[in-house]
Amino acid sequence: MISVRELTKVYRQPARDVVALDNITLDIDDGEIHGIIGRSGAGKSTLVRCLTLLDRPTNGSVVVGSQNLTAVSDTELRNARRRIGMVFQHANLLSSRTVADNISLPLESGKKKKADRRAKAKELLDLVGLSGLEDTYPAQLSGGQRQRVGIARALAADPDVLLCDEPTSALDPATTDDILKLIRAVSDRLNLTVVVITHEMSVVKTLCDSVSLLDNGKILDFGPLSQVAANVNSDLSRALLPLPTHEAASADLVIEVVGSQDAVNIPIATKIAAEHSVTVDIAAANIETLGDARFAHYLLAIDSDTQINLTGIEATLVRNGYSIRTRAKEGVQA
Amino acid sequence: MNWFEQLLNNRALETALPEAIWETVVMVGISGIATVLIGGAIGIILHLTRPGGLTPMRVLYGLLSSIVVNITRSIPYAILMVALIPFTQWLVNTSIGPIAATVSLTIATAPFFARLVETSLREVPTGTVDAAQVMGLSNGQIVTKVFLPEALPGLIAATTNTIVVLIGYSAMAGLIGGGGLGRLAYNYGYQRFDSQIMIVTIVVIVIGVQLIQWIGDKIVAAVDHR
């Protein structure tokens, strides 16, 4: 549905050129909810502006559906943009218009009659759970309600793609949950492809099917949530399944492991202890459900009176479906 | 006869005051409409063409901003109205009377109004403009559906201010043949030492300005949904 190729954006400044996006390539499938996570300054905002062509990329292409947005004229671009609904951090509603008029604004450039537009606005307000608020003004609504109106407006022109730029960053945790559930619900119901740009890992955890890690203008990690989380060597995995603070440095051998699905049910510490006659202490652990899969992230501290068979232990872990990252203490032989 | 009886029997007041009020209304009315149209258009163009605007155009913005707006605003009205006499003569075939005065009044206040419009438009959050662009609205639609309605409270306040300034300028224009309340106060109050006319003129102008400000504030409150 969305295919980004070698997207580069350079801001030319008098003193030096700032590379905000560096050769971004990204594919997002139909009906998928894709999260792009990064800290501030990573290039998230620039990426959003380039995806909608609010800023012209310096290089590369953005293809939505079958249309290359970077190659069309301004008029065609305006039409193409109607296939993208966008949700902003601060909703960006017009204060001079009622809720219904805000929602029907994207339809005003089309041929729809006023009564039809009003009917569409009402239908969308029902969908986002704000029935009966047609004639109120945005200033009378709470932040969460405003964001619901923002979502309704984004859906007005029946888009194929919903682009959400930090949709919950200005909301409290409870409202954040409600809005994320709403985005999930509308995307399932209308079969939308959704891109969510965020700095909050919890948004990715609760909402996304797949995820990209954006840092310093580059995509460092990319993939389906379950796949990315299951790889203990990925930065995203450690961010998705954070370990509590721990103290394991004194053990002979420290191995960090992540297992998913069936592997979670295996008593892995006992198994290693029995098979390799060592003592295994779980120094830190985090077991979580992401999407519909369970994940276990352990820090195993292994001690023994005799020589430790590192290769054997690693083989046992891998055989049981664990992804491993060995942090051996000095002196332990591989 | 006490002061009030004198006031009621003042013949000049009876005949000249209504005429002067009407002339002022004509001057302020016509130049007010012209100012809003011309100054409004310049203000919108300034906002759209400024660096970082919707359609940045360096040369046009520089031309309008520095030459038209800033130079015109820096000339005191008392000088501008005299300097414009030949132009007025050419444009409306006369240089005296309320209609002639509207030419210099419009030229003096339109740039002032344009700056106020530009400032009001700048207060429209850029996020709403981004949203409109992503929705696929054209630049013309963004002006009529986003910029103007969102800035409306500020634009109306700017119009109120401009009308008040116009009333002040129109009194000055009265001195060189514009007519109106300025002329009345000058001819009767100053040259004929008729302090009653002077006081009445001041009262009329103060009430007029109060009224316009009050109406302006009411309209702003009615259209402001922020």
Short mmCIF file of C-alpha atoms in Angstrom, two decimals, chain A residues 62-326:
data_model
loop_
_atom_site.label_atom_id
_atom_site.label_comp_id
_atom_site.label_asym_id
_atom_site.label_seq_id
_atom_site.Cartn_x
_atom_site.Cartn_y
_atom_site.Cartn_z
CA VAL A 62 6.72 7.95 -1.93
CA VAL A 63 4.18 5.62 -3.54
CA VAL A 64 0.71 5.34 -2.04
CA GLY A 65 -1.49 2.72 -3.72
CA SER A 66 -0.22 2.86 -7.26
CA GLN A 67 0.45 6.58 -7.34
CA ASN A 68 3.91 8.06 -6.99
CA LEU A 69 3.26 11.24 -5.01
CA THR A 70 6.72 12.59 -5.71
CA ALA A 71 6.13 12.55 -9.47
CA VAL A 72 2.69 14.15 -9.87
CA SER A 73 1.59 17.73 -10.52
CA ASP A 74 0.18 19.95 -7.78
CA THR A 75 -3.43 19.35 -8.88
CA GLU A 76 -2.95 15.59 -8.97
CA LEU A 77 -1.23 15.77 -5.62
CA ARG A 78 -4.28 17.47 -4.11
CA ASN A 79 -6.47 14.63 -5.38
CA ALA A 80 -4.01 11.98 -4.25
CA ARG A 81 -3.88 13.49 -0.78
CA ARG A 82 -7.60 12.81 -0.39
CA ARG A 83 -6.71 9.13 -0.18
CA ILE A 84 -4.65 9.88 2.92
CA GLY A 85 -6.43 10.83 6.12
CA MET A 86 -4.22 12.49 8.65
CA VAL A 87 -4.53 12.70 12.43
CA PHE A 88 -2.39 15.32 14.17
CA GLN A 89 -0.98 15.55 17.67
CA HIS A 90 -3.13 18.56 18.52
CA ALA A 91 -6.10 17.62 16.28
CA ASN A 92 -5.70 20.93 14.39
CA LEU A 93 -9.44 21.58 14.14
CA LEU A 94 -10.75 24.91 12.89
CA SER A 95 -12.00 26.90 15.87
CA SER A 96 -14.39 28.87 13.66
CA ARG A 97 -16.34 25.79 12.59
CA THR A 98 -18.67 23.46 14.43
CA VAL A 99 -17.70 19.83 14.87
CA ALA A 100 -19.88 18.74 11.93
CA ASP A 101 -18.44 21.47 9.67
CA ASN A 102 -14.91 20.50 10.67
CA ILE A 103 -15.55 16.88 9.73
CA SER A 104 -17.11 17.77 6.38
CA LEU A 105 -14.36 20.23 5.42
CA PRO A 106 -12.43 17.64 3.36
CA LEU A 107 -15.61 17.00 1.35
CA GLU A 108 -16.20 20.64 0.45
CA SER A 109 -13.85 20.53 -2.48
CA GLY A 110 -15.84 17.62 -3.94
CA LYS A 111 -19.29 17.56 -5.45
CA LYS A 112 -21.18 16.37 -2.38
CA LYS A 113 -24.29 18.34 -1.41
CA LYS A 114 -24.49 20.04 1.95
CA ALA A 115 -27.10 17.61 3.29
CA ASP A 116 -24.98 14.62 2.24
CA ARG A 117 -21.93 16.13 3.91
CA ARG A 118 -23.88 16.65 7.09
CA ALA A 119 -25.14 13.05 6.97
CA LYS A 120 -21.56 11.82 6.51
CA ALA A 121 -20.38 13.92 9.46
CA LYS A 122 -23.14 12.48 11.63
CA GLU A 123 -22.28 8.93 10.59
CA LEU A 124 -18.60 9.50 11.43
CA LEU A 125 -19.44 11.11 14.77
CA ASP A 126 -21.41 7.97 15.62
CA LEU A 127 -18.40 5.88 14.60
CA VAL A 128 -16.01 7.77 16.89
CA GLY A 129 -18.48 7.80 19.76
CA LEU A 130 -19.44 11.48 19.80
CA SER A 131 -23.08 11.27 18.66
CA GLY A 132 -25.05 14.47 19.14
CA LEU A 133 -22.09 16.86 19.27
CA GLU A 134 -22.50 18.07 15.66
CA ASP A 135 -23.16 21.69 16.54
CA THR A 136 -20.64 22.25 19.32
CA TYR A 137 -17.40 24.14 18.72
CA PRO A 138 -13.97 22.52 19.25
CA ALA A 139 -13.20 24.89 22.15
CA GLN A 140 -16.05 23.27 24.11
CA LEU A 141 -14.55 19.77 23.80
CA SER A 142 -11.92 17.95 25.88
CA GLY A 143 -8.57 16.98 24.36
CA GLY A 144 -9.68 13.38 23.84
CA GLN A 145 -12.95 14.45 22.21
CA ARG A 146 -11.08 16.83 19.91
CA GLN A 147 -8.82 13.99 18.83
CA ARG A 148 -11.91 11.85 18.09
CA VAL A 149 -13.22 14.66 15.89
CA GLY A 150 -9.76 14.79 14.25
CA ILE A 151 -10.05 11.07 13.49
CA ALA A 152 -13.58 11.50 12.12
CA ARG A 153 -12.36 14.32 9.87
CA ALA A 154 -9.46 12.19 8.65
CA LEU A 155 -11.96 9.50 7.63
CA ALA A 156 -14.40 11.87 5.89
CA ALA A 157 -13.07 11.47 2.38
CA ASP A 158 -13.02 7.64 2.68
CA PRO A 159 -9.22 7.37 2.58
CA ASP A 160 -7.23 4.16 2.15
CA VAL A 161 -4.49 5.30 4.45
CA LEU A 162 -4.66 6.83 7.92
CA LEU A 163 -1.51 8.69 8.90
CA CYS A 164 -1.29 9.47 12.62
CA ASP A 165 1.37 11.90 13.80
CA GLU A 166 1.84 11.51 17.56
CA PRO A 167 -1.93 11.02 17.96
CA THR A 168 -1.81 10.49 21.72
CA SER A 169 1.21 12.48 22.83
CA ALA A 170 -0.92 15.31 24.21
CA LEU A 171 -3.37 13.02 26.02
CA ASP A 172 -3.46 11.38 29.45
CA PRO A 173 -2.92 7.58 29.73
CA ALA A 174 -6.61 6.62 29.98
CA THR A 175 -7.58 8.80 27.01
CA THR A 176 -4.56 7.47 25.12
CA ASP A 177 -5.90 3.94 25.54
CA ASP A 178 -9.35 4.98 24.29
CA ILE A 179 -7.93 6.72 21.22
CA LEU A 180 -5.66 3.78 20.37
CA LYS A 181 -8.60 1.39 20.66
CA LEU A 182 -10.59 3.68 18.38
CA ILE A 183 -7.82 3.77 15.77
CA ARG A 184 -7.60 -0.04 15.90
CA ALA A 185 -11.40 -0.34 15.60
CA VAL A 186 -11.78 2.00 12.63
CA SER A 187 -8.84 0.46 10.83
CA ASP A 188 -10.35 -3.03 11.22
CA ARG A 189 -13.79 -1.86 10.23
CA LEU A 190 -12.79 0.24 7.22
CA ASN A 191 -9.81 -1.93 6.28
CA LEU A 192 -7.38 0.97 6.47
CA THR A 193 -3.65 0.92 6.26
CA VAL A 194 -2.43 2.89 9.27
CA VAL A 195 0.91 4.56 9.91
CA VAL A 196 1.45 5.77 13.46
CA ILE A 197 4.39 8.02 14.24
CA THR A 198 5.18 8.12 17.94
CA HIS A 199 7.84 8.37 20.59
CA GLU A 200 5.87 6.17 23.01
CA MET A 201 6.72 2.47 23.01
CA SER A 202 3.37 1.74 24.67
CA VAL A 203 1.58 2.98 21.54
CA VAL A 204 3.54 0.52 19.41
CA LYS A 205 2.88 -2.28 21.90
CA THR A 206 -0.86 -1.84 22.03
CA LEU A 207 -1.59 -0.81 18.45
CA CYS A 208 0.93 -1.93 15.88
CA ASP A 209 1.39 -5.02 13.72
CA SER A 210 4.80 -3.95 12.54
CA VAL A 211 7.33 -1.35 13.56
CA SER A 212 10.29 0.69 12.34
CA LEU A 213 12.87 2.26 14.57
CA LEU A 214 13.91 5.66 13.31
CA ASP A 215 17.09 7.18 14.68
CA ASN A 216 19.13 10.05 13.35
CA GLY A 217 17.21 10.00 10.05
CA LYS A 218 17.84 6.30 9.44
CA ILE A 219 15.69 3.19 9.90
CA LEU A 220 17.70 1.00 12.26
CA ASP A 221 15.25 -1.83 12.65
CA PHE A 222 12.14 -2.91 10.81
CA GLY A 223 9.71 -5.80 10.87
CA PRO A 224 6.55 -7.38 12.24
CA LEU A 225 6.21 -6.71 15.95
CA SER A 226 6.49 -10.40 16.92
CA GLN A 227 9.59 -10.90 14.81
CA VAL A 228 11.37 -7.77 16.02
CA ALA A 229 10.55 -8.45 19.67
CA ALA A 230 11.78 -12.05 19.47
CA ASN A 231 15.29 -10.98 18.48
CA VAL A 232 17.21 -10.19 21.65
CA ASN A 233 19.93 -8.45 19.65
CA SER A 234 17.61 -5.75 18.28
CA ASP A 235 17.33 -2.39 19.97
CA LEU A 236 13.57 -2.51 19.53
CA SER A 237 13.29 -5.80 21.37
CA ARG A 238 14.98 -4.36 24.42
CA ALA A 239 12.72 -1.30 24.21
CA LEU A 240 9.58 -3.41 23.74
CA LEU A 241 10.45 -5.83 26.56
CA PRO A 242 12.46 -3.75 29.00
CA LEU A 243 14.15 -5.50 31.93
CA PRO A 244 13.96 -4.01 35.39
CA THR A 245 17.25 -2.73 36.81
CA HIS A 246 19.39 -5.66 37.82
CA GLU A 247 22.68 -6.82 39.27
CA ALA A 248 24.22 -9.86 37.59
CA ALA A 249 27.81 -8.91 36.98
CA SER A 250 29.24 -11.26 39.59
CA ALA A 251 28.09 -14.49 37.90
CA ASP A 252 30.50 -16.59 35.84
CA LEU A 253 28.28 -16.30 32.80
CA VAL A 254 25.47 -13.92 31.94
CA ILE A 255 23.15 -14.65 29.02
CA GLU A 256 20.29 -12.43 27.93
CA VAL A 257 17.53 -14.36 26.18
CA VAL A 258 14.17 -13.69 24.56
CA GLY A 259 11.65 -16.44 23.85
CA SER A 260 8.21 -16.22 22.36
CA GLN A 261 5.02 -18.32 22.19
CA ASP A 262 5.80 -21.95 23.17
CA ALA A 263 9.28 -21.14 24.43
CA VAL A 264 7.77 -19.04 27.22
CA ASN A 265 6.18 -22.16 28.74
CA ILE A 266 9.47 -24.05 28.98
CA PRO A 267 11.11 -23.88 32.45
CA ILE A 268 14.33 -22.87 30.77
CA ALA A 269 16.36 -22.13 33.88
CA THR A 270 15.66 -25.54 35.43
CA LYS A 271 16.36 -27.22 32.11
CA ILE A 272 19.80 -25.66 31.73
CA ALA A 273 20.64 -26.35 35.35
CA ALA A 274 19.74 -30.02 34.93
CA GLU A 275 21.38 -30.57 31.55
CA HIS A 276 24.65 -28.76 32.25
CA SER A 277 25.00 -29.13 36.05
CA VAL A 278 25.21 -25.40 36.73
CA THR A 279 23.20 -23.11 38.99
CA VAL A 280 20.96 -20.72 37.05
CA ASP A 281 19.61 -17.58 38.62
CA ILE A 282 17.09 -15.43 36.80
CA ALA A 283 18.57 -12.02 37.57
CA ALA A 284 15.86 -10.09 35.79
CA ALA A 285 12.74 -11.04 33.84
CA ASN A 286 9.93 -9.50 31.87
CA ILE A 287 7.03 -11.54 30.50
CA GLU A 288 4.60 -9.64 28.30
CA THR A 289 1.93 -10.13 25.68
CA LEU A 290 2.42 -8.15 22.47
CA GLY A 291 -0.31 -8.41 19.87
CA ASP A 292 -1.46 -12.00 20.38
CA ALA A 293 1.88 -13.53 21.31
CA ARG A 294 3.58 -13.92 24.68
CA PHE A 295 7.22 -12.98 25.11
CA ALA A 296 9.72 -13.72 27.84
CA HIS A 297 12.89 -11.70 28.28
CA TYR A 298 15.29 -13.13 30.88
CA LEU A 299 18.70 -12.28 32.15
CA LEU A 300 20.24 -15.60 33.21
CA ALA A 301 23.12 -15.55 35.68
CA ILE A 302 24.94 -18.87 35.52
CA ASP A 303 27.52 -20.17 38.03
CA SER A 304 29.36 -23.42 38.35
CA ASP A 305 32.16 -25.02 40.39
CA THR A 306 33.50 -26.72 37.30
CA GLN A 307 34.20 -25.66 33.73
CA ILE A 308 31.08 -24.13 32.09
CA ASN A 309 30.11 -25.58 28.72
CA LEU A 310 29.08 -22.32 27.08
CA THR A 311 28.51 -23.80 23.63
CA GLY A 312 26.32 -26.50 25.13
CA ILE A 313 24.23 -24.03 27.11
CA GLU A 314 23.78 -21.82 24.08
CA ALA A 315 22.73 -24.80 22.00
CA THR A 316 20.13 -25.78 24.60
CA LEU A 317 18.68 -22.26 24.57
CA VAL A 318 18.53 -22.05 20.80
CA ARG A 319 17.03 -25.55 20.56
CA ASN A 320 14.23 -24.43 22.89
CA GLY A 321 13.43 -21.45 20.70
CA TYR A 322 15.29 -18.71 22.54
CA SER A 323 17.16 -15.87 20.92
CA ILE A 324 20.42 -15.36 22.82
CA ARG A 325 22.91 -12.65 23.57
CA THR A 326 25.85 -13.86 25.63
#
